[in-house]
CSV table of C-alpha atoms and ligand atoms in Angstrom, one decimal:
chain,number,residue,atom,x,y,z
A,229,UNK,CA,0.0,0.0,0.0
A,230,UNK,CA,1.5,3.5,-0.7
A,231,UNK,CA,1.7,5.8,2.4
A,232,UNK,CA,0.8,9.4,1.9
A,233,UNK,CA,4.6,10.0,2.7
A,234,UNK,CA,5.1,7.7,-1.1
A,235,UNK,CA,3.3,9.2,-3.6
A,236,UNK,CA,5.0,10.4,-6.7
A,237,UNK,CA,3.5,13.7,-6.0
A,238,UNK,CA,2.7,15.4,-3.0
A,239,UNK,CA,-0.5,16.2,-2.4
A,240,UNK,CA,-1.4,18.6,0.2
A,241,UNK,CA,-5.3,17.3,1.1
A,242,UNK,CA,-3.4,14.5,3.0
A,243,UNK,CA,-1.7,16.5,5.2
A,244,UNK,CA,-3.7,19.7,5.7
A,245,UNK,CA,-6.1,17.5,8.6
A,246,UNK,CA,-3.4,17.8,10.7
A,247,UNK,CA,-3.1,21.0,10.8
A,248,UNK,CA,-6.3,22.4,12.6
A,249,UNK,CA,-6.0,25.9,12.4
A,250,UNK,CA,-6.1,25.7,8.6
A,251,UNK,CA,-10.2,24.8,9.1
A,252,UNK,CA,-10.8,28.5,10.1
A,253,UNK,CA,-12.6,29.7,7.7
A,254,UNK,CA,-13.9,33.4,6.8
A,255,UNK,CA,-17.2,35.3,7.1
A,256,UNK,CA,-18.7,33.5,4.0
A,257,UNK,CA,-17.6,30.1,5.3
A,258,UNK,CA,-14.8,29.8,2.7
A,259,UNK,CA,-11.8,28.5,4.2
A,260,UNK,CA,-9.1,31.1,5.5
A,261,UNK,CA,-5.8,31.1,3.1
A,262,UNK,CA,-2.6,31.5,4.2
A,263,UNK,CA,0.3,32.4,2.5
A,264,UNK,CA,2.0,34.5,4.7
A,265,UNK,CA,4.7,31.5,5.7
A,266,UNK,CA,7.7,33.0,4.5
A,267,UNK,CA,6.7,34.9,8.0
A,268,UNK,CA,5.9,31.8,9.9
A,269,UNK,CA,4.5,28.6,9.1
A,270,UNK,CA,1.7,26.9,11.3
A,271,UNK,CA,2.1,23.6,13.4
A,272,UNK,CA,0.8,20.3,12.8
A,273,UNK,CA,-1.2,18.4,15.6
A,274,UNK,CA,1.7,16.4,16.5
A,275,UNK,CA,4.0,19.6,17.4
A,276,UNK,CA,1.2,20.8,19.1
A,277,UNK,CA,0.8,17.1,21.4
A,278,UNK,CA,4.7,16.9,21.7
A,279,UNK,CA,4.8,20.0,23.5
A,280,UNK,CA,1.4,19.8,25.5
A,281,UNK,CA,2.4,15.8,26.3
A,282,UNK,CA,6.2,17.6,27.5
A,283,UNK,CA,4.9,20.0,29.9
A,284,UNK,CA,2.2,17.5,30.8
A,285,UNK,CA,4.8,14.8,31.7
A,286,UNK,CA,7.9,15.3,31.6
A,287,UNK,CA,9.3,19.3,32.5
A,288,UNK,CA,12.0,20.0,35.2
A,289,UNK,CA,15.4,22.8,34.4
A,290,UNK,CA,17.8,21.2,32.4
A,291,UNK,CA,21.1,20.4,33.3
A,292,UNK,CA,21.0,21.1,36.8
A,293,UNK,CA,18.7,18.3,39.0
A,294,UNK,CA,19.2,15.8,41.1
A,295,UNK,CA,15.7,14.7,40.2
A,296,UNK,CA,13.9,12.2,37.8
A,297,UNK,CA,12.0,15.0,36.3
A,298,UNK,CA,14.9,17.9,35.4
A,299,UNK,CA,17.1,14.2,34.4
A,300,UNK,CA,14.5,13.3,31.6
A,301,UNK,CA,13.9,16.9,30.2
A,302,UNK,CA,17.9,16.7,30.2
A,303,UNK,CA,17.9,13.7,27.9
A,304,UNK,CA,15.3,15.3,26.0
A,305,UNK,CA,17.3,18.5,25.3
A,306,UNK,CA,20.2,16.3,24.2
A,307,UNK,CA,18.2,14.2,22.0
A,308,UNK,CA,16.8,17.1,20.5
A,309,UNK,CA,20.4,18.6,20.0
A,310,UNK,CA,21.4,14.9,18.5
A,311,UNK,CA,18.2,14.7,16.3
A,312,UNK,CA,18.8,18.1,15.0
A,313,UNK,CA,22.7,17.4,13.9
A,314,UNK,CA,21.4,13.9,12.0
A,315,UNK,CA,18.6,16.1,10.2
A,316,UNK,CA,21.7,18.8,9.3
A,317,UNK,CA,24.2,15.4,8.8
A,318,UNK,CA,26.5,18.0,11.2
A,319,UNK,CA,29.6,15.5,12.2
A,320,UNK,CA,28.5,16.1,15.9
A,321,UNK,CA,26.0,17.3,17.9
A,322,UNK,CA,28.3,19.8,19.7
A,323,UNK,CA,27.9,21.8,16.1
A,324,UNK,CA,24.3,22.3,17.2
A,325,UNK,CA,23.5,25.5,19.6
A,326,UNK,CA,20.4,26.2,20.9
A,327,UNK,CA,19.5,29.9,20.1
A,328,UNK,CA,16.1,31.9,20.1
A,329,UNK,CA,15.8,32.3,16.1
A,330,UNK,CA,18.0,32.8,13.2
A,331,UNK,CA,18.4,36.5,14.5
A,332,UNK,CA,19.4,35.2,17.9
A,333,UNK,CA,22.6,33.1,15.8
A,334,UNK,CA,24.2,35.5,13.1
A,335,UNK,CA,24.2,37.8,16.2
A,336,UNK,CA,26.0,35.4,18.6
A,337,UNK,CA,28.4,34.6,15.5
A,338,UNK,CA,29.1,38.7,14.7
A,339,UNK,CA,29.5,38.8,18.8
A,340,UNK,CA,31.4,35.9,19.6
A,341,UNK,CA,33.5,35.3,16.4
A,342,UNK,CA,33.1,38.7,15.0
A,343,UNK,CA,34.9,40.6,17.8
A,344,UNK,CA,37.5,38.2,18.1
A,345,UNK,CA,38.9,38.0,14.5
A,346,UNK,CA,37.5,41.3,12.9
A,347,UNK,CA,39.3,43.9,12.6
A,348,UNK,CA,39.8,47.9,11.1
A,349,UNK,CA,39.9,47.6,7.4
A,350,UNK,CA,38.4,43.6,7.0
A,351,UNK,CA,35.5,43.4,5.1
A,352,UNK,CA,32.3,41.2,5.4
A,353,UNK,CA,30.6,40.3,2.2
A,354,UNK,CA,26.8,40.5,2.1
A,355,UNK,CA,24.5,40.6,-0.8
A,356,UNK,CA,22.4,42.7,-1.8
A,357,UNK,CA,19.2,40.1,-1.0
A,358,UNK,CA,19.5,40.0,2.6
A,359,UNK,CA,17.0,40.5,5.2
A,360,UNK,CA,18.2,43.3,8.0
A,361,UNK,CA,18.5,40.2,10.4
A,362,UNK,CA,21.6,38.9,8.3
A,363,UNK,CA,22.9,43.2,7.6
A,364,UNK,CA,22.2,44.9,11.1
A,365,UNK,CA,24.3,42.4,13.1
A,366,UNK,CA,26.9,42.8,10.2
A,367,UNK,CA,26.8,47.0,10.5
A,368,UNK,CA,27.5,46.8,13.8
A,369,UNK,CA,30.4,44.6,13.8
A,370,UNK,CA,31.5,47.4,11.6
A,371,UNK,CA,30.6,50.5,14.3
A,372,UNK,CA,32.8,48.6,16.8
A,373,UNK,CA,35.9,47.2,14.4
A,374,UNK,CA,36.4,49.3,11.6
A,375,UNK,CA,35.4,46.9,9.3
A,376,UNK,CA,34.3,47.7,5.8
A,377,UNK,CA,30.7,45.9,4.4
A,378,UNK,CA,30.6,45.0,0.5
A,379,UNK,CA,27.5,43.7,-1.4
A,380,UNK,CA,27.5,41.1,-3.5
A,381,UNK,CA,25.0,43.2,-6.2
A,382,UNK,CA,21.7,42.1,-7.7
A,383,UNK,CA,20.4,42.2,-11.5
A,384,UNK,CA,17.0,44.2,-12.1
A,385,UNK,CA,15.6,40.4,-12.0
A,386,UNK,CA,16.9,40.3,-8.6
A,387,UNK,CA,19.7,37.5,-9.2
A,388,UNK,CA,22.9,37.5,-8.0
A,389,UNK,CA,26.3,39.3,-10.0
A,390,UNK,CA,28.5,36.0,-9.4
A,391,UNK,CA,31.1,37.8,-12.0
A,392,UNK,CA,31.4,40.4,-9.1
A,393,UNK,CA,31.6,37.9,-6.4
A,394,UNK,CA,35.1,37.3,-7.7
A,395,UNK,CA,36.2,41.2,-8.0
A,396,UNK,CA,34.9,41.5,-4.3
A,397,UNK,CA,36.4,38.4,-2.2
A,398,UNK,CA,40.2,39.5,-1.2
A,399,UNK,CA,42.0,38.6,1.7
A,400,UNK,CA,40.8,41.0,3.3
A,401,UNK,CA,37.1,39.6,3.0
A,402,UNK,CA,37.2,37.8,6.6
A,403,UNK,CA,33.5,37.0,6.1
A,404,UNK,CA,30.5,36.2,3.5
A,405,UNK,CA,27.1,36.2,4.7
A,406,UNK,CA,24.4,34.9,2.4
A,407,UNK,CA,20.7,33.8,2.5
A,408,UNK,CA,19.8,30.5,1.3
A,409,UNK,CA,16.9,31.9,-0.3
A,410,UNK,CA,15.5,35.6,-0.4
A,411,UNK,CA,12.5,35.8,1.6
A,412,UNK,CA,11.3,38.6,-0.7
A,413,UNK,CA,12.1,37.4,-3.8
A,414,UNK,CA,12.4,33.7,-3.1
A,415,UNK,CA,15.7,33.9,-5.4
A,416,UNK,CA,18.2,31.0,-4.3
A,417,UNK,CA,21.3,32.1,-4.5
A,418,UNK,CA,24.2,29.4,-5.3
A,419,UNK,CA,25.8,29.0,-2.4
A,420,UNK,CA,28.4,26.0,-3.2
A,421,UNK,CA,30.0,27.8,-5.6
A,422,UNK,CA,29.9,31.4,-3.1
A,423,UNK,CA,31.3,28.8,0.0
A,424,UNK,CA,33.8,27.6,-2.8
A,425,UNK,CA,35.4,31.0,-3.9
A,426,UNK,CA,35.1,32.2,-0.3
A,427,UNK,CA,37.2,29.4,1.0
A,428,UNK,CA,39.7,30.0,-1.5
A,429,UNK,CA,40.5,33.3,0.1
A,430,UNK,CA,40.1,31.8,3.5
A,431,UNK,CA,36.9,33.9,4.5
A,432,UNK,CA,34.7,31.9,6.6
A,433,UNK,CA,31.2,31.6,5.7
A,434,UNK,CA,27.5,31.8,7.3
A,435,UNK,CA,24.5,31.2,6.0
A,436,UNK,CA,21.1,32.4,6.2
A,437,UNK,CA,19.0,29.3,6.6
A,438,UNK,CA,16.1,30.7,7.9
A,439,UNK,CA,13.9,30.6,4.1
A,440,UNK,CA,16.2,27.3,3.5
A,441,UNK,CA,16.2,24.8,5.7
A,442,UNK,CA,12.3,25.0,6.2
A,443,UNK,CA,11.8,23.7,2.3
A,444,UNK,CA,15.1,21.9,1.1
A,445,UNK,CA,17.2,18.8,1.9
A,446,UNK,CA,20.2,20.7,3.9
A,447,UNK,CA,23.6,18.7,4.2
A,448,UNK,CA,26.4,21.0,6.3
A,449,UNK,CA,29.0,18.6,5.5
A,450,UNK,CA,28.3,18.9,1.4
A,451,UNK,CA,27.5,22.3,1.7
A,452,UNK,CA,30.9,22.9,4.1
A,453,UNK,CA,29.6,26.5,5.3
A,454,UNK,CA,31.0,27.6,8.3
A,455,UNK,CA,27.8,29.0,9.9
A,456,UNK,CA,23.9,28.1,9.1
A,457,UNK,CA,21.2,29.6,11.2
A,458,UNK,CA,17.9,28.9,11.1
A,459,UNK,CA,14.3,29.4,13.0
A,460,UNK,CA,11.9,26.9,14.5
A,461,UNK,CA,9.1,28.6,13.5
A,462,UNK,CA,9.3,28.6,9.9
A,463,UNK,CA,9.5,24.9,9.9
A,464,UNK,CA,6.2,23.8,11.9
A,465,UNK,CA,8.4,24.2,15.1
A,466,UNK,CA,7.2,26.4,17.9
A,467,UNK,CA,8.4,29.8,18.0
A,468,UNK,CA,11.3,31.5,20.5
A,469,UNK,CA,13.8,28.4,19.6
A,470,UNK,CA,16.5,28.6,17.0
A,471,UNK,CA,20.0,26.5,16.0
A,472,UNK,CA,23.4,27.8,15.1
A,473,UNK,CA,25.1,25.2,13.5
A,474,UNK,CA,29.0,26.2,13.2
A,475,UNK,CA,32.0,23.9,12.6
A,476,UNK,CA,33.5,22.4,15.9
A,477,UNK,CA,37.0,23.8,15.4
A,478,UNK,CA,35.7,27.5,14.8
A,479,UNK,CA,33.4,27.1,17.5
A,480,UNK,CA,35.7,25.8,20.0
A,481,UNK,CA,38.1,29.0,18.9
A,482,UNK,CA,35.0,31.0,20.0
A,483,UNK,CA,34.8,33.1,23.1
A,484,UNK,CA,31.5,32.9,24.7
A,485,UNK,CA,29.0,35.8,23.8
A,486,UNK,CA,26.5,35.5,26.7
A,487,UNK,CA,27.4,34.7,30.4
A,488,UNK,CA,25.2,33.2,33.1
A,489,UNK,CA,24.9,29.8,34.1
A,490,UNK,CA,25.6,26.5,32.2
A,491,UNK,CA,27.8,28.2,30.4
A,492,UNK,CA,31.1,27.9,33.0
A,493,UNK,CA,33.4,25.2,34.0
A,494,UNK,CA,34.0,27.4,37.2
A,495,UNK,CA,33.3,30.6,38.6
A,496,UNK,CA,35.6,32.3,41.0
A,497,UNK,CA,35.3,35.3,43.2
A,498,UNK,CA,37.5,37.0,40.2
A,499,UNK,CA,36.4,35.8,36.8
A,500,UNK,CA,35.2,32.4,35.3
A,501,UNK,CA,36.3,29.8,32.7
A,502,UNK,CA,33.9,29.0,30.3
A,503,UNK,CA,32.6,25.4,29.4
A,504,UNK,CA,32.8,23.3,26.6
A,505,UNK,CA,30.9,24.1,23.4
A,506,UNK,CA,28.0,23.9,22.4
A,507,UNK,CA,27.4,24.6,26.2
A,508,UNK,CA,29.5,27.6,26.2
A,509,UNK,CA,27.2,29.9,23.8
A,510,UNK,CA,23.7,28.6,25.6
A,511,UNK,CA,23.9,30.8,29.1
A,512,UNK,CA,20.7,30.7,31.1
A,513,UNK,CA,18.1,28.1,30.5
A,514,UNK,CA,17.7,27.2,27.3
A,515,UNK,CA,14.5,27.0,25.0
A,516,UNK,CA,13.9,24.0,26.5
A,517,UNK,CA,10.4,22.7,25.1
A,518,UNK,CA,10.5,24.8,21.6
A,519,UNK,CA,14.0,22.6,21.5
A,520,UNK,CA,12.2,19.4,22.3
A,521,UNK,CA,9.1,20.3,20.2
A,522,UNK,CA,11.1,21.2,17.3
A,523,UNK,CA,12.1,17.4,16.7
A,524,UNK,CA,8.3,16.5,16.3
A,525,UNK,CA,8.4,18.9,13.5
A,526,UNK,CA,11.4,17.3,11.9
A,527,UNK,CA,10.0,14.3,12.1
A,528,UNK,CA,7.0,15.6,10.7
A,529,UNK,CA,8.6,17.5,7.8
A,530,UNK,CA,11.8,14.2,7.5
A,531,UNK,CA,8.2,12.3,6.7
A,532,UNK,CA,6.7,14.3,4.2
A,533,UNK,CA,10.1,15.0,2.1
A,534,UNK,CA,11.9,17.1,2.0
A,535,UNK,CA,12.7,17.1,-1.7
A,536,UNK,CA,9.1,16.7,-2.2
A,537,UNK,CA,8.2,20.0,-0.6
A,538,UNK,CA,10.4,22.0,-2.5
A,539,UNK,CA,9.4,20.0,-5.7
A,540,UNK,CA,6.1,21.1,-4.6
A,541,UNK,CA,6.7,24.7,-3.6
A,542,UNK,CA,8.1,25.5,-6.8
A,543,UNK,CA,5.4,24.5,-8.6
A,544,UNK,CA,2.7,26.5,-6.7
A,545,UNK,CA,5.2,29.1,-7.2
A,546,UNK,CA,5.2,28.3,-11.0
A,547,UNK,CA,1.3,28.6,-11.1
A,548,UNK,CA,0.8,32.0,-9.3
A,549,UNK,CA,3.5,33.2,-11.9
A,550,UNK,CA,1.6,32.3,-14.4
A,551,UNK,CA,-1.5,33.3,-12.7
A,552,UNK,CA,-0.3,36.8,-12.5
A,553,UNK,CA,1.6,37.7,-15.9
A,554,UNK,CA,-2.3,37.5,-17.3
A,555,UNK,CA,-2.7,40.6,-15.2
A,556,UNK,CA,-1.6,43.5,-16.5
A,557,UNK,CA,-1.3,46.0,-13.5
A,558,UNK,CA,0.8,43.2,-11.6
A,559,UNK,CA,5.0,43.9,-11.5
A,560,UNK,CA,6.1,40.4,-10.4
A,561,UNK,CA,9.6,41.2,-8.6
A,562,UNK,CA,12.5,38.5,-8.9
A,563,UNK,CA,13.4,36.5,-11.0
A,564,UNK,CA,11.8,33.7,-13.5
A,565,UNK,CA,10.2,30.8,-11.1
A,566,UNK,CA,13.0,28.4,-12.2
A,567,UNK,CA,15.4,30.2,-10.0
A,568,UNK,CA,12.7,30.7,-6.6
A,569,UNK,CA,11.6,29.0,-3.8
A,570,UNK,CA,8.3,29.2,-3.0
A,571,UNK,CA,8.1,32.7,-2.2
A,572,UNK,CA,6.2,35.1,-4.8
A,573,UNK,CA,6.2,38.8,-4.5
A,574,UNK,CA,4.7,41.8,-6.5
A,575,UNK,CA,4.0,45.0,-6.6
A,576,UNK,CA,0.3,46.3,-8.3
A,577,UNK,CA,0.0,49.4,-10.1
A,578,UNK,CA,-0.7,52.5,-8.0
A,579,UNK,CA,-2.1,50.5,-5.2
A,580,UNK,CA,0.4,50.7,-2.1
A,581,UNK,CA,1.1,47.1,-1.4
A,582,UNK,CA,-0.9,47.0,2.6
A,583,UNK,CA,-4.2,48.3,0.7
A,584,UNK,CA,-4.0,45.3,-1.9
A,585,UNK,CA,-3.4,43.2,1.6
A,586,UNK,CA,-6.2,44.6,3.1
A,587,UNK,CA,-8.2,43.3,0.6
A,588,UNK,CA,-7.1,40.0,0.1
A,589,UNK,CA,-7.8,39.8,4.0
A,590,UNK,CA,-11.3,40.9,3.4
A,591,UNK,CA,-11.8,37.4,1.2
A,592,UNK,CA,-9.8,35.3,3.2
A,593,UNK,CA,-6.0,35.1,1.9
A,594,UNK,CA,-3.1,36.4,4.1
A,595,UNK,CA,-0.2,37.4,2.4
A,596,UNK,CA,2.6,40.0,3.6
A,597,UNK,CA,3.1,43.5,2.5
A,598,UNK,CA,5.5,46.0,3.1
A,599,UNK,CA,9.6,45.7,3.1
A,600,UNK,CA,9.4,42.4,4.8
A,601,UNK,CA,12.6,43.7,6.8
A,602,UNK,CA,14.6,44.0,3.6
A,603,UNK,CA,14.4,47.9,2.7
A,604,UNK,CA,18.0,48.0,1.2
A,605,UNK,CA,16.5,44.9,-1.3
A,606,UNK,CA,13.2,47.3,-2.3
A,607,UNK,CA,15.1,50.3,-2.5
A,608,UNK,CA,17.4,48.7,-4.9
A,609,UNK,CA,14.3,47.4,-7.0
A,610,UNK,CA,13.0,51.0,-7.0
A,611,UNK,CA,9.8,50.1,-4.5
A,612,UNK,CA,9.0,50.7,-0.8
A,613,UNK,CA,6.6,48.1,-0.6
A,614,UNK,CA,5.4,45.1,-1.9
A,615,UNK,CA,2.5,41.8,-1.4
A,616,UNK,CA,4.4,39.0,-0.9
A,617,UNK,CA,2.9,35.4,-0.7
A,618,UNK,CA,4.9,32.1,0.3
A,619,UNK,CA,4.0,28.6,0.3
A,620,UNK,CA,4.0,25.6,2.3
A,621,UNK,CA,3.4,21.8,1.5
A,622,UNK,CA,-0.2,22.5,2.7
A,623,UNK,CA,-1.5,25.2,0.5
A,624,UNK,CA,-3.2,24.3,-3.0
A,625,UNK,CA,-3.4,25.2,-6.2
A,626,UNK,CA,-6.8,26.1,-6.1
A,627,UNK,CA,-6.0,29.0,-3.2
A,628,UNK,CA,-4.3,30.7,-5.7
A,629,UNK,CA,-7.1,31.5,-7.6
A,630,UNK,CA,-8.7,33.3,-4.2
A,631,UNK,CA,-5.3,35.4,-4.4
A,632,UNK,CA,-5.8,36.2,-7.9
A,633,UNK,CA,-9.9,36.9,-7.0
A,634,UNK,CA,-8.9,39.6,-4.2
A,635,UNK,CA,-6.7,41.5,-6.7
A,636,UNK,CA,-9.7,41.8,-9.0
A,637,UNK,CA,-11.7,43.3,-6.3
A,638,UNK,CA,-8.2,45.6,-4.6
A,639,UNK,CA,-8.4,46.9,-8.5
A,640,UNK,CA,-12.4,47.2,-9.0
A,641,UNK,CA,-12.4,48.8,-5.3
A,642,UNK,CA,-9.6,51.1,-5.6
A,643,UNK,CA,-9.9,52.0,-9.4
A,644,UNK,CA,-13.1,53.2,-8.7
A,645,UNK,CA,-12.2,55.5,-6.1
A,646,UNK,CA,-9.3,57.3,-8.3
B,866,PMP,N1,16.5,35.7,7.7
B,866,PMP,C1,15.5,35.6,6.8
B,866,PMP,C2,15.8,35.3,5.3
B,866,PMP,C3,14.2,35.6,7.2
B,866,PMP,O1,13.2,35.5,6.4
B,866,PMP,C4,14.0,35.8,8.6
B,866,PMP,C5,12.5,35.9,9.1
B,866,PMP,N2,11.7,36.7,8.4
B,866,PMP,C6,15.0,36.0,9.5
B,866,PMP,C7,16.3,35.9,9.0
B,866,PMP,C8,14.9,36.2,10.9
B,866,PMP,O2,14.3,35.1,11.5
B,866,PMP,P1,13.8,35.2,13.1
B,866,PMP,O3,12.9,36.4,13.1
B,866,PMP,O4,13.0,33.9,13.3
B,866,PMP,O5,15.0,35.4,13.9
């Protein structure tokens, strides 16, 4: 018998009943859309019981007790750490550090590793795609070093310049920090061949896998970045948990960014000596069920495919492409779909992008609008704004067709009123 987990395509109707909060449905009775996952992505039932059964059963501080219960959430929180290196195929699960979101790890790595190797006139290689998460950290490592930032430039169709990528790594490029996949313009960027050329000026490199690992097979030993951050809650996790994965011999070279407990071998009355990574970077208590609860949601996603979702993805993304070059106020921005993730964003003709939102909210479809925290990215495409829809496994074809129903009525509504 083929599983739902087998079949050659995937089809979300067997997998949207477990997610309850997609039955919500609007004031008409029509089912509530949502494409707004790029943001965040919403849990399944068995996320939902892992964490309810954890604090239900088994929830103590980790780390620390003497006492059946803290010794059980302990082995949980390893497991968790041990589950998430196998799902990376990280070489150990000291590569894994627990962290609050993808914003939490680029800015222990510019803290941590920044301060200690960056210095006046080093530069750090960005592109011109990031979100501010992956530049603000990066601009501040340059107020306190000295350090010079350089962008890897765009084309008008929002792909990368990889003939400048050449011109710009030197040796004194110390860093490149890239997305794995714009979350405004879905573009995928190709980061073997920027991890390649980087290493072969002896930069390290970290990347943004916060629009990545959610929808694509991620190996960090065939991929050899240095750094990959990424969030729980763009993957069906819960929210307020992240991971940095970094190398072990980088990390170990790392000075801790955070203190406070469980991250010391000792304390004296004058000064401390840190612990052992991954330890070291996770002072205080840790995320400890979002850490736990984020394995149910690798299980959950390992069982779906992850192949299979971003086979899937792409085609949805594919369709609304198509969906919207029939309409003739609609500036799709980014590239062709052959080159994006599921992530779709546009612009519509003197409509500001939250008005066309509104709308689409009025008939039941929530999208994004406005910079979605990548201002340098819009300015450089010559917008403020824009509607940005993204995709997950669950949503169907046939949703997009309520997308492209609400732009009809944003145009008939706010046509008429001009
Ligand atoms: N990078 C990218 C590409 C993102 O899309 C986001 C979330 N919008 C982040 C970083 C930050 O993630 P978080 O808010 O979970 O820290």
């Amino acid at each position: 018998m083929t599983t739902r987990h087998e079949t050659a395509i995937l089809d979300p109707q067997l997998y949207r009943p477990d997610f309850p909060i997609l039955n919500r449905t609007i004031e008409d009775g029509r089912p509530f859309v949502y494409f707004d996952n790029a943001a965040t992505t919403q849990r399944p039932r068995q996320v939902i019981e892992a964490i309810t059964t954890l604090y239900e059963t088994h929830y103590g501080n980790v780390h620390r007790g003497i006492h059946r219960l803290a010794d059980e959430t302990t082995e949980l929180y390893e497991g968790a750490r041990e589950r998430i290196a196998r799902f990376l195929n990280a070489s150990s699960e000291t590569e894994v550090i627990f962290t609050s979101g993808a914003t939490a790890g680029i800015n222990l790595v510019a803290r941590a590793w920044g301060d200690a190797n960056v210095h006046e006139g080093d530069e750090i290689l960005v592109t011109e795609l990031e979100h501010h998460s992956n530049l603000v950290p990066w601009f501040q490592l340059a107020e306190r070093t000295g350090a010079v930032i350089r962008y890897i430039p765009i084309t008008d169709d929002g792909l990368l310049v990889m003939e400048e990528l050449e011109r710009l790594l030197s040796s004194r490029t110390k860093l490149v920090a890239v997305t794995a996949a714009s979350n405004v313009l879905g573009t995928v960027p190709p980061l073997p061949v920027i991890i390649k050329a980087a290493h072969s000026v002896g930069a390290l490199v970290l990347v943004d896998g916060a629009q990545g690992v959610p929808h694509r097979k991620t190996d960090v030993q065939a991929l050899d970045a240095d750094f990959l951050v990424f969030s729980g809650h763009k993957m069906l996790g819960p929210s307020g948990v992240g991971v940095l994965y970094g190398k072990r011999e980088i990390l170990e070279s790392m000075p801790p960014f955070m203190g406070g407990g469980s991250m010391i071998r000792e304390v004296r009355m004058d000064g401390f000596t840190p612990g052992d990574v991954p330890y070291r970077f996770e002072a205080g208590t840790p995320p400890i069920v979002p850490a736990i609860g984020m394995t149910a949601a690798i299980d959950y996603l390992e069982q779906v495919g992850l192949e299979r979702i971003d086979q899937y993805e792409r085609q949805l993304t594919k369709r609304l492409h198509e969906e919207l070059e029939k309409l003739e106020f609609v500036r799709i921005l980014g590239p062709t779909p052959e080159y994006k993730s599921g992530i779709v964003s546009f612009v519509v003709d003197r409509i500001h992008a939250h008005d066309v939102a509104q709308v689409l909210d009025s008939v039941g479809v929530a999208v994004r609008a406005g910079h979605h925290c990548a201002m340098p990215l819009h300015k450089r495409l010559g917008v403020t704004a824009s509607v940005r829809a993204s995709f997950y496994f669950y949503n169907m074809a046939s949703e997009i067709d309520r997308l492209i129903e609400g732009l009809d009525r944003a145009v008939r509504l706010f046509r008429r009123r001009k």
